[in-house]
PDB file of N, CA and C and ligand atoms in Angstrom:
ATOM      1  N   UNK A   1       8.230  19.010  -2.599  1.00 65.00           N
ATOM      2  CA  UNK A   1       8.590  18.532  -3.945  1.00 65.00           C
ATOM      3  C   UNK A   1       7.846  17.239  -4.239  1.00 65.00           C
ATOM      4  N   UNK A   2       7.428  16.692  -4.972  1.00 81.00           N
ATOM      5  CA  UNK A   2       6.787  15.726  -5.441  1.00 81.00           C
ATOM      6  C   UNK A   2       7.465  15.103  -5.950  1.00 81.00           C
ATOM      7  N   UNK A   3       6.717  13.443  -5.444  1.00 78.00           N
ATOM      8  CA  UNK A   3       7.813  12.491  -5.919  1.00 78.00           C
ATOM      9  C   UNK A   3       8.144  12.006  -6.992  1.00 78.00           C
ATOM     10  N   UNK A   4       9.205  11.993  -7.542  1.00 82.00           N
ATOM     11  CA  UNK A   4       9.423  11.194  -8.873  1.00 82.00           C
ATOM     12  C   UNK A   4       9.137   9.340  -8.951  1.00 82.00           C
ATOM     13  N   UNK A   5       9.361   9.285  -7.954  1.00 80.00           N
ATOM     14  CA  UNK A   5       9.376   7.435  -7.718  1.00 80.00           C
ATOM     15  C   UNK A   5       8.520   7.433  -7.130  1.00 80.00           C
ATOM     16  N   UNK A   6       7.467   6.330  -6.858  1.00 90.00           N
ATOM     17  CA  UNK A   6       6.323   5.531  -6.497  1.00 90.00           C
ATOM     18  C   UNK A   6       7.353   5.184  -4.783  1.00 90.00           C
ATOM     19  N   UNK A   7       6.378   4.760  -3.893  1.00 91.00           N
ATOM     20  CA  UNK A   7       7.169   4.137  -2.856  1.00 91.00           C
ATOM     21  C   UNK A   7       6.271   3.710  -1.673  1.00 91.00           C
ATOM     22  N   UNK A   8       6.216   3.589  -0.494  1.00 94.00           N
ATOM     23  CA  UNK A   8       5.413   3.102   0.354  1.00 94.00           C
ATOM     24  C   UNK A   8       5.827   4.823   1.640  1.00 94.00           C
ATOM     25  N   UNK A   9       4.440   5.324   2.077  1.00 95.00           N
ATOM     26  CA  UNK A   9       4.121   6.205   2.673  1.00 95.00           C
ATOM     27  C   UNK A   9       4.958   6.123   4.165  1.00 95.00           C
ATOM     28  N   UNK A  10       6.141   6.690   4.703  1.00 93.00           N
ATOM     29  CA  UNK A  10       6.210   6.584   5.539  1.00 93.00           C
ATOM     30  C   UNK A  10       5.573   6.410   7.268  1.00 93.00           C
ATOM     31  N   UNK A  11       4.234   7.478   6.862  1.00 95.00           N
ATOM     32  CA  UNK A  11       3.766   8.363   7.932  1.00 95.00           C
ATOM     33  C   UNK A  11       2.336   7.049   7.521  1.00 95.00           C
ATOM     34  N   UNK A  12       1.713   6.809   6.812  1.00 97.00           N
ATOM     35  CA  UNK A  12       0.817   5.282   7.189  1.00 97.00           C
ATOM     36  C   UNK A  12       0.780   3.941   6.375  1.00 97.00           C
ATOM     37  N   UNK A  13       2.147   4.033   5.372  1.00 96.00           N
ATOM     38  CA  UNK A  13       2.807   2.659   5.304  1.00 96.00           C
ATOM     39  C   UNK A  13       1.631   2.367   3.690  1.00 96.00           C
ATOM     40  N   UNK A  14       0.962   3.419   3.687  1.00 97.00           N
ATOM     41  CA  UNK A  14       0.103   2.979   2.066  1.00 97.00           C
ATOM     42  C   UNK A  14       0.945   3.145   0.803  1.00 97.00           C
ATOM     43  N   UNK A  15       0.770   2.606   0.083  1.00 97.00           N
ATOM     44  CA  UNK A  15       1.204   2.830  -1.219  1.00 97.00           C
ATOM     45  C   UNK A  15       1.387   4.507  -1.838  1.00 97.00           C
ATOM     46  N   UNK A  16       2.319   5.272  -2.219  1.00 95.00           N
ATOM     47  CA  UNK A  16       2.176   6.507  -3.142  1.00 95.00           C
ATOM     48  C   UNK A  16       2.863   6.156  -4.259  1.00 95.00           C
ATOM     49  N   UNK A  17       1.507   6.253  -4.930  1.00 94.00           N
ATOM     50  CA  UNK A  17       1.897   6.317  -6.697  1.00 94.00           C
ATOM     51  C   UNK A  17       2.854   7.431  -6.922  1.00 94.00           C
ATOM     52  N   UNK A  18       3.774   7.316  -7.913  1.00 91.00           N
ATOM     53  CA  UNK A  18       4.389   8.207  -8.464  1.00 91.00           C
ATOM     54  C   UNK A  18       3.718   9.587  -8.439  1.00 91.00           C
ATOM     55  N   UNK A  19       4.292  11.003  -8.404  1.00 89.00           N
ATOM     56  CA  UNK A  19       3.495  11.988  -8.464  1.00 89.00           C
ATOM     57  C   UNK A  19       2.355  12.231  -7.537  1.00 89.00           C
ATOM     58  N   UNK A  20       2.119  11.403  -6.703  1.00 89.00           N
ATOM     59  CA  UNK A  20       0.626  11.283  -5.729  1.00 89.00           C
ATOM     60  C   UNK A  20       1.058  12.281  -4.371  1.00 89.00           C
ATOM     61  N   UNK A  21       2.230  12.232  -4.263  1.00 92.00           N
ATOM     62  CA  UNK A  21       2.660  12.588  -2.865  1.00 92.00           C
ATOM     63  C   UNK A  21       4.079  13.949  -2.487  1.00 92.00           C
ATOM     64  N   UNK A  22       4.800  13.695  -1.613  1.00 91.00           N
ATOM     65  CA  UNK A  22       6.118  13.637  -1.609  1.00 91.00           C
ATOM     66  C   UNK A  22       7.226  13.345  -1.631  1.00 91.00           C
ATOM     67  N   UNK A  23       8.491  13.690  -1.793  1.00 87.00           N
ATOM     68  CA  UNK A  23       9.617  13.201  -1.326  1.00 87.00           C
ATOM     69  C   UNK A  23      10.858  13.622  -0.028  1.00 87.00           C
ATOM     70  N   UNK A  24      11.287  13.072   0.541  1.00 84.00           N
ATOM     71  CA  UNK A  24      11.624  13.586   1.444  1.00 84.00           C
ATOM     72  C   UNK A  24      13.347  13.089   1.221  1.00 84.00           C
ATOM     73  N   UNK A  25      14.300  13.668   1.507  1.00 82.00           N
ATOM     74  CA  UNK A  25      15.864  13.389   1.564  1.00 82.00           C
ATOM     75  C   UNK A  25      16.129  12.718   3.131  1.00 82.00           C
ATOM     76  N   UNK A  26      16.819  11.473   3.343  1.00 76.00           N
ATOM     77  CA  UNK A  26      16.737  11.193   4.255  1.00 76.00           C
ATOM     78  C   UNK A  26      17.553  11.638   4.696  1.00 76.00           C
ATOM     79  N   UNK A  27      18.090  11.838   6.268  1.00 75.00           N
ATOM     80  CA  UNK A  27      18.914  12.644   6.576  1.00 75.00           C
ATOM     81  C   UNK A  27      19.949  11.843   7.361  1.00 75.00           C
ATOM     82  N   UNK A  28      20.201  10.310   7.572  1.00 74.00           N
ATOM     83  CA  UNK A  28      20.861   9.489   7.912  1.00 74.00           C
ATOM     84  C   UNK A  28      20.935   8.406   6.696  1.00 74.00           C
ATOM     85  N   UNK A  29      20.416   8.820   5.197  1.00 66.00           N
ATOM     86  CA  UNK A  29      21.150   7.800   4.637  1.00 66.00           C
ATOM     87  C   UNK A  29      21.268   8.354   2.985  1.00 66.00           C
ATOM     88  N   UNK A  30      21.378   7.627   2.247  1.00 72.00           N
ATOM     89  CA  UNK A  30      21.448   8.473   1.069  1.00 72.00           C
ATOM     90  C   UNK A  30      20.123   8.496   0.047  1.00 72.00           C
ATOM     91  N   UNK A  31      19.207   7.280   0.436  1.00 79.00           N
ATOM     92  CA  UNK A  31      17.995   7.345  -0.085  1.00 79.00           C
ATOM     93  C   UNK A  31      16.835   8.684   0.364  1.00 79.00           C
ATOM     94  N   UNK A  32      15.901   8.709   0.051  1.00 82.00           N
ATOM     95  CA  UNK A  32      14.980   9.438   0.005  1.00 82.00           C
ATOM     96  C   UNK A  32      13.407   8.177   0.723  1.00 82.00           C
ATOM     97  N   UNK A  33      12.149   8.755   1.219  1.00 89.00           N
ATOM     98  CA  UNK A  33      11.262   8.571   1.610  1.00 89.00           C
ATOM     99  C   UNK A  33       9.925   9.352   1.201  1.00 89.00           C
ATOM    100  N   UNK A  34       8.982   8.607   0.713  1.00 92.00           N
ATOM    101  CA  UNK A  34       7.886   9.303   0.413  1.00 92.00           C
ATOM    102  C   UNK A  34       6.641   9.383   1.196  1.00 92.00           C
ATOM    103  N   UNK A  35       6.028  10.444   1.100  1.00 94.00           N
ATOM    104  CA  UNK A  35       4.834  10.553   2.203  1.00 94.00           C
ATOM    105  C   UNK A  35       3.461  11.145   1.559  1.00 94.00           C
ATOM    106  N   UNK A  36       2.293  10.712   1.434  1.00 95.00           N
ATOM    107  CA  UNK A  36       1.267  11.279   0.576  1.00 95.00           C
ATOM    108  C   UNK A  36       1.467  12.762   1.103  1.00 95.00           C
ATOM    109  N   UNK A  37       0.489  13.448   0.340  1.00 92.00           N
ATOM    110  CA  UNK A  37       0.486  15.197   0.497  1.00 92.00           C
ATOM    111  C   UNK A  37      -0.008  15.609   1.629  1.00 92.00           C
ATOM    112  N   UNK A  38      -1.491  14.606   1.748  1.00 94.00           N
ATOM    113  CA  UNK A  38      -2.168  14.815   2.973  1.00 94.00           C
ATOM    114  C   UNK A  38      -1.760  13.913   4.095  1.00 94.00           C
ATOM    115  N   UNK A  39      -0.730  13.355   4.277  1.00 95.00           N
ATOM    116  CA  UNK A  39      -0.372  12.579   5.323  1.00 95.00           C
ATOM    117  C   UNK A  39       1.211  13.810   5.602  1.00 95.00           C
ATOM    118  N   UNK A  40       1.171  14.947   5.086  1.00 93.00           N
ATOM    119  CA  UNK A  40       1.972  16.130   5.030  1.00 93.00           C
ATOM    120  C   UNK A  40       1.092  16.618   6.008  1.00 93.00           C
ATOM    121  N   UNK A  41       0.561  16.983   5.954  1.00 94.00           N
ATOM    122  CA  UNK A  41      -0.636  17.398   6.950  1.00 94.00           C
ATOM    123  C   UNK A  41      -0.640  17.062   8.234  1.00 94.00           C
ATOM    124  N   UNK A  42      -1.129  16.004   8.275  1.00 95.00           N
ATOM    125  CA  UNK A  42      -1.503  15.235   9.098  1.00 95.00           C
ATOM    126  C   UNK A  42      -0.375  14.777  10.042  1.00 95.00           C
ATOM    127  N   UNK A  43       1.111  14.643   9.394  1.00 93.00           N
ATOM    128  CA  UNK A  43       1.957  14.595  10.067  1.00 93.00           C
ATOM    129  C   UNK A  43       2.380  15.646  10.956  1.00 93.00           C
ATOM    130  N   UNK A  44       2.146  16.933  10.354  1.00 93.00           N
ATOM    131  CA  UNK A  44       2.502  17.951  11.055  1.00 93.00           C
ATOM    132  C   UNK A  44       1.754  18.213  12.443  1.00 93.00           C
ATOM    133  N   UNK A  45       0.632  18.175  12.351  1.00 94.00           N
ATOM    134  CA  UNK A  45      -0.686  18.179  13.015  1.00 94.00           C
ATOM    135  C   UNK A  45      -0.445  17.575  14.543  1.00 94.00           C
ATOM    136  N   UNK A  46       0.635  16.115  14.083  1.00 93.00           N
ATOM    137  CA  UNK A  46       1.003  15.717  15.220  1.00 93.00           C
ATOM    138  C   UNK A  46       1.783  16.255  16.025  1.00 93.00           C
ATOM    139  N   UNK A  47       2.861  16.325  14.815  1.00 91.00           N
ATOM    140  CA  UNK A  47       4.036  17.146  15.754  1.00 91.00           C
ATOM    141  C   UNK A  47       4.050  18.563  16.374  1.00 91.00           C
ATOM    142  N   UNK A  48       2.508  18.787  15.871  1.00 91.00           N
ATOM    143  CA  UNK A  48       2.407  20.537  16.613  1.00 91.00           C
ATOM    144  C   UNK A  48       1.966  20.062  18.231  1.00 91.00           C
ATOM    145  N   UNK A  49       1.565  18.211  17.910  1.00 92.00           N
ATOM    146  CA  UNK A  49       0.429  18.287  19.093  1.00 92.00           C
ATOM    147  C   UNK A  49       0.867  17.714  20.500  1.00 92.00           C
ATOM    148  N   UNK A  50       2.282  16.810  19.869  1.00 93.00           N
ATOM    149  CA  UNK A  50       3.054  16.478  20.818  1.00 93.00           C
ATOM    150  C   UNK A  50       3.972  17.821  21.147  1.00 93.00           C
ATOM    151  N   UNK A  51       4.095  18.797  20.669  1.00 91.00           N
ATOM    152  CA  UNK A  51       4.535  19.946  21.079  1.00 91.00           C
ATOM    153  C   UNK A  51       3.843  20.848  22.069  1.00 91.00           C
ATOM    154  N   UNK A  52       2.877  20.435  22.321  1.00 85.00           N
ATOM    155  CA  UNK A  52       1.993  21.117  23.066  1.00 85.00           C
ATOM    156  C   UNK A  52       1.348  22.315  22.061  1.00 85.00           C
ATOM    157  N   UNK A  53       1.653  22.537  20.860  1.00 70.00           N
ATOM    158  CA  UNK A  53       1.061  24.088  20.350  1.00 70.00           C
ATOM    159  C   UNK A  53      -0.474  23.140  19.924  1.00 70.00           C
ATOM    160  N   UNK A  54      -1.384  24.161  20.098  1.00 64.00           N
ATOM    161  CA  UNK A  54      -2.364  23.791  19.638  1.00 64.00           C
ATOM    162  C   UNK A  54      -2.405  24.488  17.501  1.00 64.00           C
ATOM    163  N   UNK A  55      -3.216  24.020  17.118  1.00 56.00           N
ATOM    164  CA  UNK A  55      -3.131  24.598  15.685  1.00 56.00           C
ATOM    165  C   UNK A  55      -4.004  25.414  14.953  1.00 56.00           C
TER     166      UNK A  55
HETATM  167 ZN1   ZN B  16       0.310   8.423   3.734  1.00 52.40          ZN
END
């Protein structure tokens, strides 16, 4: 889903303009977190890699 609010990128702390990125529901609080599209990516990428799956 794309974000409605502007906010600072979780996954490398840059700026996402409104609409630039995502939004994410936090799941320990009641706010939300945004992450660019391609840092969607890139996040995953990791977590396949600390998983051992290759991609
Ligand atoms: Zn980012």
């Amino acid at each position: 889903m794309r974000n409605r609010f502007s906010g600072y990128c979780y996954y490398c702390t840059q700026f996402v303009a409104k609409g630039a990125g995502h939004f994410e529901k936090r799941q320990d609080a009641k706010g939300f977190r945004v992450i660019h599209a391609e840092c969607v990516f890139k996040q995953r990428e990791d977590k396949q890699k600390a998983n051992g799956v290759t991609a």
